[in-house]
Coordinates of C-alpha atoms in Angstrom, one line a residue:
M1 CA 3.2 22.5 14.5
D2 CA 4.5 21.6 17.9
K3 CA 1.5 19.5 18.6
L4 CA 2.2 17.2 15.7
K5 CA 4.1 13.9 16.3
W6 CA 7.2 13.0 14.3
W7 CA 5.3 10.7 11.9
Q8 CA 2.8 13.5 11.1
K9 CA 5.5 15.9 9.9
T10 CA 7.5 13.6 7.6
M11 CA 7.0 11.3 4.6
V12 CA 7.2 7.5 4.6
Y13 CA 9.2 5.7 1.9
Q14 CA 8.0 2.2 1.2
I15 CA 10.7 -0.3 0.2
Y16 CA 10.2 -3.7 -1.4
P17 CA 13.5 -5.3 -0.4
K18 CA 13.7 -7.8 -3.2
S19 CA 13.6 -5.0 -5.8
F20 CA 15.3 -2.0 -4.2
Y21 CA 19.1 -2.5 -4.5
D22 CA 21.3 -5.6 -4.7
S23 CA 24.6 -5.2 -2.9
N24 CA 26.1 -8.7 -3.6
G25 CA 25.3 -9.4 -7.2
D26 CA 22.9 -12.3 -6.8
G27 CA 20.0 -10.5 -8.5
I28 CA 18.0 -10.0 -5.4
G29 CA 17.8 -6.8 -3.4
D30 CA 18.9 -7.0 0.2
L31 CA 19.2 -5.2 3.5
T32 CA 22.7 -4.1 3.0
G33 CA 21.6 -2.5 -0.3
I34 CA 19.0 -0.5 1.6
T35 CA 21.6 0.7 4.1
Q36 CA 23.8 1.8 1.2
K37 CA 21.0 3.9 -0.2
L38 CA 19.9 5.7 3.0
S39 CA 21.3 9.0 1.9
Y40 CA 19.1 8.9 -1.2
I41 CA 16.0 8.4 1.0
H42 CA 17.1 11.2 3.3
N43 CA 17.8 13.5 0.4
L44 CA 14.2 12.9 -0.9
G45 CA 12.9 14.1 2.5
A46 CA 11.5 10.9 4.0
G47 CA 11.8 10.4 7.8
A48 CA 10.7 6.8 7.8
I49 CA 11.0 3.6 5.8
W50 CA 8.2 1.0 5.6
L51 CA 10.0 -2.2 4.9
T52 CA 7.9 -5.0 3.4
P53 CA 8.6 -8.4 5.0
M54 CA 12.2 -9.5 5.2
Y55 CA 11.5 -12.5 7.6
S56 CA 12.3 -16.1 6.8
S57 CA 9.8 -17.2 4.3
S58 CA 8.9 -19.9 1.7
M59 CA 8.6 -16.9 -0.7
I60 CA 5.4 -18.1 -2.3
D61 CA 4.1 -14.6 -1.8
N62 CA 7.5 -12.9 -1.7
G63 CA 7.7 -12.7 2.1
Y64 CA 4.0 -12.4 3.1
D65 CA 4.2 -16.1 3.9
V66 CA 6.4 -16.0 7.1
S67 CA 8.1 -19.2 8.3
D68 CA 10.0 -17.5 11.2
Y69 CA 9.1 -14.0 12.5
R70 CA 12.3 -13.7 14.4
N71 CA 14.8 -14.5 11.6
I72 CA 15.8 -12.9 8.4
A73 CA 15.3 -14.5 5.0
P74 CA 18.8 -15.5 3.8
E75 CA 18.2 -13.8 0.4
Y76 CA 18.0 -10.5 2.2
G77 CA 20.9 -11.0 4.7
T78 CA 21.3 -11.7 8.4
M79 CA 20.0 -10.3 11.7
A80 CA 23.2 -8.4 11.9
D81 CA 22.4 -6.7 8.6
M82 CA 18.9 -5.8 9.9
E83 CA 20.4 -4.4 13.1
A84 CA 22.9 -2.4 11.1
L85 CA 20.1 -0.9 8.9
I86 CA 18.1 0.2 12.0
H87 CA 21.2 1.7 13.6
E88 CA 22.4 3.5 10.4
A89 CA 19.0 4.8 9.6
K90 CA 18.8 6.6 13.0
K91 CA 21.9 8.6 11.9
Y92 CA 19.8 10.0 9.1
D93 CA 16.8 10.5 11.5
I94 CA 15.0 7.8 9.6
R95 CA 13.0 5.2 11.5
I96 CA 12.3 1.7 10.2
L97 CA 8.7 0.5 10.1
L98 CA 8.2 -3.3 9.8
D99 CA 5.4 -5.2 8.1
L100 CA 3.5 -7.4 10.6
V101 CA 1.9 -10.3 8.8
F102 CA -0.4 -11.6 11.5
N103 CA -3.4 -13.0 9.7
H104 CA -1.5 -16.0 8.5
T105 CA 1.8 -17.7 8.4
S106 CA 3.6 -19.9 5.9
D107 CA 2.7 -23.6 6.0
E108 CA 6.4 -24.1 6.7
H109 CA 6.1 -22.3 10.0
V110 CA 6.8 -24.7 12.9
W111 CA 3.4 -23.8 14.4
F112 CA 1.6 -25.1 11.3
Q113 CA 3.8 -28.1 11.0
E114 CA 2.7 -29.1 14.5
S115 CA -0.9 -28.2 13.9
R116 CA -1.3 -30.5 11.0
K117 CA 0.2 -33.5 12.8
S118 CA -3.0 -34.7 14.4
L119 CA -6.4 -33.6 15.6
E120 CA -5.1 -33.7 19.2
N121 CA -1.9 -31.7 18.7
D122 CA -1.7 -28.8 21.1
K123 CA -1.2 -26.4 18.1
R124 CA -4.2 -27.8 16.3
D125 CA -6.5 -24.8 17.1
W126 CA -3.7 -22.3 16.3
Y127 CA -5.2 -22.5 12.8
I128 CA -8.7 -22.9 11.4
W129 CA -9.7 -26.5 10.5
R130 CA -13.1 -27.7 9.3
D131 CA -14.6 -30.9 8.1
A132 CA -15.6 -31.3 4.4
K133 CA -19.2 -31.0 3.3
P134 CA -21.1 -34.4 3.1
D135 CA -20.1 -34.8 -0.5
G136 CA -16.4 -34.3 0.4
S137 CA -16.1 -30.8 -1.1
P138 CA -14.6 -27.8 0.8
P139 CA -16.5 -26.5 3.8
T140 CA -17.7 -23.4 1.9
N141 CA -17.5 -22.0 -1.6
W142 CA -15.1 -19.2 -0.7
R143 CA -12.6 -18.2 -3.3
G144 CA -9.2 -17.1 -1.9
I145 CA -7.8 -13.7 -2.7
F146 CA -5.3 -15.3 -5.1
G147 CA -7.9 -17.5 -6.8
G148 CA -9.0 -21.1 -6.2
S149 CA -10.7 -22.4 -3.1
A150 CA -9.9 -20.7 0.2
W151 CA -9.7 -24.2 1.7
T152 CA -7.1 -26.9 1.2
L153 CA -7.5 -30.6 2.3
D154 CA -4.8 -31.9 4.5
E155 CA -4.5 -35.6 3.7
C156 CA -2.9 -36.5 7.0
T157 CA -5.9 -35.5 9.2
G158 CA -8.7 -35.4 6.6
Q159 CA -9.8 -31.9 7.4
Y160 CA -9.6 -28.7 5.4
Y161 CA -7.7 -25.6 6.6
L162 CA -8.6 -22.0 5.7
H163 CA -6.3 -19.7 3.8
T164 CA -7.5 -16.3 2.8
F165 CA -4.6 -16.0 0.4
A166 CA -2.5 -18.8 -1.1
A167 CA -2.7 -22.5 0.0
K168 CA 0.8 -22.1 1.6
Q169 CA -0.6 -19.2 3.8
P170 CA -2.8 -20.8 6.4
D171 CA -4.9 -18.4 8.5
L172 CA -4.1 -18.2 12.2
N173 CA -7.0 -18.6 14.7
W174 CA -7.2 -15.3 16.6
E175 CA -9.9 -16.8 18.9
N176 CA -7.0 -18.7 20.6
V177 CA -5.5 -16.5 23.3
K178 CA -2.2 -18.2 22.9
V179 CA -2.0 -17.2 19.3
R180 CA -2.7 -13.6 20.2
Q181 CA -0.1 -13.6 22.8
A182 CA 2.5 -15.1 20.4
M183 CA 1.7 -12.2 18.0
Y184 CA 2.2 -9.6 20.7
D185 CA 5.5 -11.2 21.7
I186 CA 6.8 -10.9 18.1
A187 CA 5.9 -7.2 17.9
E188 CA 7.7 -6.6 21.2
F189 CA 10.7 -8.5 19.9
W190 CA 11.1 -6.1 17.1
L191 CA 10.4 -3.0 19.2
D192 CA 13.3 -4.2 21.4
K193 CA 15.5 -4.2 18.2
G194 CA 14.7 -0.5 17.8
V195 CA 12.1 -0.3 15.0
G196 CA 10.0 2.8 14.9
G197 CA 6.6 1.2 14.4
F198 CA 4.6 -1.2 12.2
R199 CA 2.4 -1.5 9.1
I200 CA 0.0 -4.3 9.9
D201 CA -0.9 -6.5 6.9
A202 CA -4.4 -7.7 6.1
I203 CA -5.6 -7.0 9.6
T204 CA -9.3 -6.9 8.8
Y205 CA -9.3 -10.7 8.1
I206 CA -8.2 -11.9 11.6
K207 CA -11.8 -12.2 12.9
K208 CA -13.7 -15.0 11.3
P209 CA -17.6 -15.3 11.2
A210 CA -19.4 -17.2 13.8
V211 CA -21.1 -19.4 11.0
Y212 CA -19.3 -20.6 7.9
D213 CA -21.9 -20.4 5.1
D214 CA -21.6 -20.4 1.3
L215 CA -21.5 -17.0 -0.5
P216 CA -23.4 -15.9 -3.5
I217 CA -21.6 -17.0 -6.7
D218 CA -19.8 -14.2 -8.4
G219 CA -17.5 -15.8 -10.9
P220 CA -17.1 -18.6 -13.5
D221 CA -15.6 -20.9 -10.8
R222 CA -18.9 -20.8 -9.0
M223 CA -17.3 -19.4 -5.9
G224 CA -17.6 -16.1 -3.9
N225 CA -14.8 -13.8 -2.8
V226 CA -13.6 -14.7 0.7
H227 CA -13.4 -11.0 1.5
Q228 CA -17.2 -10.9 1.6
A229 CA -17.3 -13.6 4.3
T230 CA -14.4 -12.6 6.6
A231 CA -13.5 -8.9 6.2
N232 CA -14.1 -6.6 9.2
Q233 CA -16.3 -9.0 11.2
S234 CA -18.1 -8.0 14.4
G235 CA -15.8 -8.4 17.3
I236 CA -12.6 -7.6 15.5
L237 CA -12.1 -4.3 17.4
D238 CA -12.0 -6.3 20.7
F239 CA -9.0 -8.2 19.5
L240 CA -7.4 -5.0 18.3
Q241 CA -7.9 -3.1 21.4
E242 CA -6.2 -5.9 23.3
F243 CA -3.3 -5.7 20.8
K244 CA -3.1 -1.9 21.3
Q245 CA -3.0 -2.2 25.1
A246 CA -0.5 -5.1 25.1
V247 CA 2.0 -3.6 22.6
F248 CA 1.4 0.0 21.4
T249 CA 0.2 2.1 24.3
G250 CA 2.8 4.3 25.9
K251 CA 5.5 3.9 23.2
D252 CA 6.8 6.5 20.8
I253 CA 6.0 4.5 17.7
V254 CA 3.6 4.8 14.7
T255 CA 1.1 2.1 13.6
V256 CA -0.7 2.0 10.3
A257 CA -3.0 -0.8 9.4
E258 CA -4.0 -2.2 6.0
A259 CA -7.8 -2.4 6.4
N260 CA -9.5 -3.3 3.2
G261 CA -13.2 -3.3 3.9
V262 CA -13.3 -0.5 6.4
K263 CA -15.5 2.4 5.2
A264 CA -14.8 6.1 5.8
E265 CA -17.6 6.4 8.4
E266 CA -16.0 3.5 10.4
L267 CA -12.6 5.1 10.6
K268 CA -13.4 6.7 14.0
Y269 CA -13.4 3.2 15.6
W270 CA -10.0 2.3 14.0
V271 CA -7.9 5.4 14.4
G272 CA -7.6 8.4 16.8
E273 CA -7.7 8.7 20.5
T274 CA -10.2 5.9 21.1
G275 CA -9.3 3.9 18.1
I276 CA -6.6 1.3 17.6
F277 CA -4.0 2.6 15.1
D278 CA -2.4 6.0 14.3
M279 CA -3.3 5.6 10.6
L280 CA -5.3 3.2 8.5
F281 CA -4.9 2.4 4.8
E282 CA -8.4 2.1 3.3
F283 CA -8.8 1.6 -0.4
S284 CA -11.9 3.4 -1.5
H285 CA -9.9 5.7 -3.9
I286 CA -7.8 2.8 -5.2
S287 CA -10.6 0.3 -5.9
L288 CA -12.9 2.6 -7.9
D289 CA -12.5 0.3 -10.9
M290 CA -13.2 -3.0 -9.1
E291 CA -16.4 -4.6 -7.9
E292 CA -16.3 -6.5 -4.6
S293 CA -15.5 -9.7 -6.5
S294 CA -12.2 -8.0 -7.5
L295 CA -12.0 -9.7 -10.9
W296 CA -9.4 -7.8 -13.0
Y297 CA -11.1 -8.7 -16.2
Q298 CA -14.3 -6.9 -15.2
P299 CA -13.0 -3.3 -14.5
I300 CA -15.6 -0.6 -13.9
P301 CA -15.4 2.8 -15.6
W302 CA -15.0 5.6 -13.1
K303 CA -15.1 9.4 -13.1
L304 CA -12.9 12.0 -11.4
T305 CA -15.7 13.1 -9.2
Q306 CA -15.7 9.6 -7.7
L307 CA -12.0 9.8 -6.9
K308 CA -12.4 13.2 -5.4
R309 CA -15.4 12.0 -3.3
A310 CA -13.4 9.1 -2.0
L311 CA -10.5 11.2 -1.0
S312 CA -12.7 13.9 0.5
E313 CA -14.6 11.4 2.6
S314 CA -11.4 10.1 4.0
Q315 CA -10.2 13.6 4.7
R316 CA -13.4 14.4 6.5
A317 CA -13.4 11.2 8.5
T318 CA -10.0 11.9 9.9
S319 CA -10.3 15.7 10.2
N320 CA -10.8 15.8 14.0
N321 CA -10.0 12.2 15.0
G322 CA -7.1 10.2 13.7
W323 CA -4.7 10.9 10.8
Y324 CA -4.7 10.0 7.1
P325 CA -2.0 8.0 5.3
A326 CA -2.1 9.5 1.8
F327 CA -1.0 7.0 -0.9
F328 CA -1.5 6.1 -4.6
E329 CA 0.9 3.2 -4.9
N330 CA 2.2 0.2 -3.0
H331 CA 3.6 -3.3 -3.6
D332 CA 0.1 -4.6 -4.4
Q333 CA -1.0 -2.0 -6.9
P334 CA -0.1 -1.2 -10.5
R335 CA 1.9 2.0 -11.0
S336 CA -0.3 5.0 -10.3
I337 CA 0.3 6.8 -13.6
N338 CA -1.2 3.8 -15.4
H339 CA -3.9 3.3 -12.8
F340 CA -5.4 6.8 -12.8
F341 CA -4.6 8.0 -16.3
P342 CA -5.1 6.8 -19.9
E343 CA -2.4 5.0 -21.9
A344 CA -1.5 8.1 -24.0
V345 CA -0.9 10.4 -21.1
D346 CA 2.3 12.5 -20.8
A347 CA 3.7 10.3 -18.0
E348 CA 5.9 13.0 -16.5
L349 CA 3.0 15.5 -16.2
A350 CA 0.7 12.8 -14.8
A351 CA 3.3 11.8 -12.2
K352 CA 3.5 15.4 -11.1
V353 CA -0.3 15.8 -10.8
L354 CA -0.4 12.8 -8.5
A355 CA 2.6 14.0 -6.5
T356 CA 0.9 17.4 -6.0
V357 CA -2.2 15.7 -4.5
L358 CA -0.2 13.2 -2.5
L359 CA 2.0 15.8 -0.7
T360 CA -0.7 18.4 -0.1
L361 CA -3.6 16.3 1.3
K362 CA -3.8 16.5 5.1
G363 CA -1.9 13.4 6.4
T364 CA 1.3 11.6 6.0
P365 CA 2.4 10.9 2.4
F366 CA 3.5 7.3 1.6
I367 CA 5.8 7.1 -1.4
Y368 CA 6.4 3.7 -3.0
E369 CA 9.9 3.1 -4.4
G370 CA 10.2 4.4 -7.9
Q371 CA 7.0 6.5 -7.6
E372 CA 9.2 9.6 -7.1
L373 CA 10.8 8.9 -10.5
G374 CA 7.5 8.4 -12.3
M375 CA 8.1 4.7 -12.9
T376 CA 5.4 3.0 -15.0
N377 CA 3.8 -0.4 -15.7
T378 CA 5.6 -3.0 -17.8
A379 CA 3.9 -5.2 -20.4
W380 CA 5.4 -8.7 -20.7
P381 CA 4.3 -10.9 -23.7
S382 CA 3.2 -14.0 -21.8
I383 CA 1.7 -15.0 -18.5
Q384 CA 4.8 -17.2 -17.9
C385 CA 6.8 -14.0 -17.6
Y386 CA 4.9 -13.0 -14.4
D387 CA 6.1 -14.0 -11.0
D388 CA 3.1 -12.6 -9.0
I389 CA 0.9 -15.4 -7.7
S390 CA -2.2 -13.2 -7.8
S391 CA -1.6 -12.5 -11.5
H392 CA -1.7 -16.2 -12.3
G393 CA -4.9 -16.7 -10.4
Q394 CA -6.6 -13.8 -12.1
Y395 CA -5.4 -15.0 -15.5
Q396 CA -7.0 -18.4 -14.9
L397 CA -10.3 -16.8 -13.9
A398 CA -10.3 -14.7 -17.0
R399 CA -9.6 -17.7 -19.2
Q400 CA -12.4 -19.7 -17.4
A401 CA -14.8 -16.8 -18.2
G402 CA -14.1 -17.3 -21.9
L403 CA -11.4 -14.6 -22.6
S404 CA -8.7 -15.5 -25.1
D405 CA -5.1 -15.7 -24.0
Q406 CA -4.3 -12.2 -25.3
E407 CA -7.5 -10.7 -23.8
A408 CA -6.7 -12.2 -20.4
L409 CA -3.1 -11.1 -20.7
R410 CA -4.1 -7.4 -21.3
F411 CA -5.7 -7.3 -17.9
I412 CA -2.7 -8.9 -16.2
Q413 CA -0.5 -6.3 -17.9
K414 CA -2.7 -3.5 -16.5
Y415 CA -3.2 -4.8 -12.9
S416 CA -0.4 -7.2 -12.1
R417 CA 1.4 -6.5 -8.8
D418 CA 4.7 -7.2 -10.7
N419 CA 4.2 -3.7 -12.2
A420 CA 5.3 -2.3 -8.9
R421 CA 7.9 -4.9 -8.3
T422 CA 10.3 -4.5 -11.2
P423 CA 13.7 -3.5 -10.0
M424 CA 14.4 0.1 -8.9
Q425 CA 15.9 2.1 -11.7
W426 CA 19.1 3.7 -10.4
N427 CA 20.9 4.6 -13.6
N428 CA 21.0 3.9 -17.4
Q429 CA 23.6 1.2 -17.1
K430 CA 23.0 -2.5 -17.4
N431 CA 20.1 -3.7 -15.2
A432 CA 19.4 -0.1 -14.3
G433 CA 22.2 -0.3 -11.8
F434 CA 20.0 -2.5 -9.6
T435 CA 22.4 -5.5 -9.7
T436 CA 25.6 -6.8 -11.4
G437 CA 23.9 -10.2 -11.7
K438 CA 20.7 -11.3 -13.3
P439 CA 17.8 -9.5 -11.7
W440 CA 15.1 -11.8 -10.2
L441 CA 12.5 -9.9 -12.2
P442 CA 13.2 -8.1 -15.5
V443 CA 13.9 -4.4 -15.4
N444 CA 11.4 -2.1 -17.1
E445 CA 12.6 -1.2 -20.6
N446 CA 12.2 2.5 -20.0
Y447 CA 15.0 2.6 -17.4
R448 CA 17.4 4.4 -19.8
N449 CA 15.2 7.5 -19.5
I450 CA 13.6 7.0 -16.1
N451 CA 16.2 6.5 -13.4
V452 CA 17.7 8.2 -10.3
A453 CA 20.9 9.4 -11.9
C454 CA 19.2 11.1 -14.8
E455 CA 16.5 12.7 -12.8
Q456 CA 18.8 14.0 -10.1
M457 CA 20.6 16.0 -12.9
K458 CA 17.4 17.2 -14.6
E459 CA 16.0 20.3 -12.9
N460 CA 12.4 19.7 -13.8
S461 CA 12.3 16.0 -13.3
V462 CA 9.7 14.1 -11.4
F463 CA 12.2 13.4 -8.6
N464 CA 13.1 17.0 -8.1
Y465 CA 9.4 17.9 -8.2
Y466 CA 8.9 15.6 -5.3
K467 CA 11.8 17.2 -3.5
K468 CA 10.4 20.7 -4.0
L469 CA 7.0 19.5 -2.8
A470 CA 8.6 18.0 0.3
E471 CA 10.3 21.3 1.1
L472 CA 7.0 23.3 0.5
R473 CA 5.2 21.0 2.9
K474 CA 7.8 21.7 5.6
N475 CA 7.7 25.5 5.0
Y476 CA 3.9 26.0 5.0
E477 CA 2.2 25.0 8.1
A478 CA -1.2 24.9 6.4
L479 CA 0.0 21.9 4.4
L480 CA 0.7 20.1 7.6
Q481 CA -2.2 21.1 9.8
G482 CA -4.6 23.1 7.8
R483 CA -8.2 21.8 7.4
Y484 CA -9.2 20.4 4.1
Q485 CA -12.0 22.0 2.0
E486 CA -12.8 20.7 -1.5
L487 CA -13.8 23.2 -4.3
L488 CA -15.3 22.6 -7.8
K489 CA -16.9 19.3 -6.6
S490 CA -18.8 18.6 -9.7
N491 CA -16.0 19.3 -12.1
E492 CA -15.0 16.1 -14.0
S493 CA -11.6 17.5 -15.1
I494 CA -10.2 19.5 -12.1
Y495 CA -9.5 18.5 -8.6
A496 CA -9.2 21.6 -6.4
Y497 CA -9.1 22.1 -2.6
L498 CA -7.9 24.4 0.1
R499 CA -5.7 23.8 3.1
I500 CA -6.8 26.4 5.7
L501 CA -5.3 27.7 8.9
P502 CA -6.4 30.9 10.6
E503 CA -3.3 32.7 9.4
Q504 CA -2.6 30.9 6.1
T505 CA -4.6 29.5 3.2
I506 CA -3.2 27.4 0.3
L507 CA -5.1 26.4 -2.9
I508 CA -4.2 23.2 -4.8
I509 CA -5.7 22.9 -8.2
C510 CA -4.9 20.0 -10.7
N511 CA -6.2 19.1 -14.1
F512 CA -6.6 15.4 -14.5
S513 CA -7.7 15.7 -18.2
D514 CA -5.9 15.9 -21.5
K515 CA -7.7 19.1 -22.4
Q516 CA -7.2 22.8 -21.4
T517 CA -9.9 23.5 -18.9
A518 CA -11.3 26.8 -17.6
Y519 CA -12.4 27.2 -14.1
E520 CA -14.0 29.8 -11.8
L521 CA -13.1 30.0 -8.2
P522 CA -15.2 31.5 -5.4
R523 CA -15.0 35.3 -5.4
E524 CA -14.0 35.3 -1.7
L525 CA -10.8 33.5 -2.6
I526 CA -8.0 36.0 -3.5
I527 CA -4.9 34.5 -4.9
N528 CA -1.6 36.0 -3.6
K529 CA 1.1 34.2 -5.5
L530 CA 2.0 30.9 -7.2
L531 CA 4.1 28.8 -4.9
M532 CA 4.7 25.9 -7.3
G533 CA 3.4 24.4 -10.5
T534 CA 4.2 22.1 -13.4
Y535 CA 4.7 25.0 -15.8
A536 CA 6.8 28.1 -15.4
D537 CA 3.8 30.4 -16.1
A538 CA 0.2 30.3 -14.9
P539 CA -2.5 31.7 -17.1
E540 CA -5.5 32.9 -15.1
N541 CA -8.6 30.8 -14.7
R542 CA -7.5 27.9 -16.9
L543 CA -5.3 24.9 -16.6
R544 CA -3.5 23.2 -19.4
S545 CA -3.7 19.4 -19.8
Y546 CA -2.4 17.6 -16.8
E547 CA -1.3 20.8 -15.1
A548 CA -1.0 21.3 -11.3
R549 CA -0.6 24.5 -9.3
I550 CA -0.2 25.5 -5.7
Y551 CA -1.2 29.0 -4.7
L552 CA -0.8 31.0 -1.5
C553 CA -4.1 32.9 -0.9
E554 CA -4.8 36.2 0.9
G555 CA -6.7 36.2 4.2
S556 CA -7.7 33.4 6.4
N557 CA -10.8 31.2 6.7
V558 CA -11.6 32.5 3.3
L559 CA -14.7 30.3 2.8

């Protein structure tokens, strides 16, 4: 274990500041609130916090539209509060990882305000401007990630600017060396403040194509998803190698990139000794139910074998080079219980199944706030109840496709990012103990049963199950360094795999179905003892519905 770095031996806890804990009663979570809850995160077993953006922002996309990278959004506090959080976290041996939003800024950023002043402004080519088509329409038919055209006309100069996301999130021009240097300077600024590393947002979009052509139409708006035109373009690794050399090399930090569009076989270029980052979030296991158009109202049925294959491919791709960031939730995804299981599932058992996999795959587990409690989706009665800009865009696309209000709303209820953004549930008191004021987003109605206070007191709660898994991971080196080997590959109910070291082998076996399921393990595999499970007993060769077990096996290199 000595050869592992600090970030390989711990867990990362992701915090969405707006929804975590409100220390001053204004209904919005803040940095001081996070500082006050550091002992909770430490008690869970996490050694790092990934903090989603807390910079000055127009808040169109809740912080992912940055107007000043070197200042704190007043809703969240002050720079002194940020410095206090970094300082206090170190006392708990917790490092703060910041979100770098470097594909785009807010349109309120001073750079963009300058850029749009005139065609000759010295910041003009800090962003991506193009002339309209001859008929006056946008330069291409690209649909933004949040819906609508990825181009917006600027009346002042008569040109369109590109925005992969919302109109108030203009894309930066990474071809400009001055833009790249400005980004590197910002990262250095925060390293000087004492942060322990970065999660880099939407990084696969920074390199744009050489030619801007229309895409095949894939929706009722007669547009194509901008992702198909701009994600993971040739030449992007040159930019990122420069970024690595300028900022990351030689520092005791961790870097993890959000890289939608990178395939498992490409990971070797992105992570590891010759790659860019320490870890990379890729979404093959998350996006099983979505086509490349990413239209929520057109989900695709998927099977457990597809989920297992996606996870196994990522494990293999990082087995000898790089490191895997295991995750099932984040601020952009619905709650994992609702994502991976049917509506009628026993939520507590389902949460434990996912926890078992999350903390026993080879890699660093990333836990999103409330996931350790088994928090679930909400279901609000109207699109007007939703804050998420993406939900509104998807709703409009569904309505344009002919779905009724209620049909469109059902898909929003299932996939909305607001499902992950409802306030953290601390206790069964008013507003779940999140705030003494009016919460910015309604608390999930199940907070009276699912909350920190209740689960800390309940021996078999989801929270305490996570804690036990974290301890198990520390105590068995095979769970940290052991190689991964999948078993029962064709089984559509059971996910089973080994973590193998020369001196230690551990079996993880989970039933993802609602039926008791029999299984047969290889004869060479001899079970020694049950280390942990979701039931007190463990009948041989069968798993009950949504049951998970972890066994210590005899021998080494058993298969």
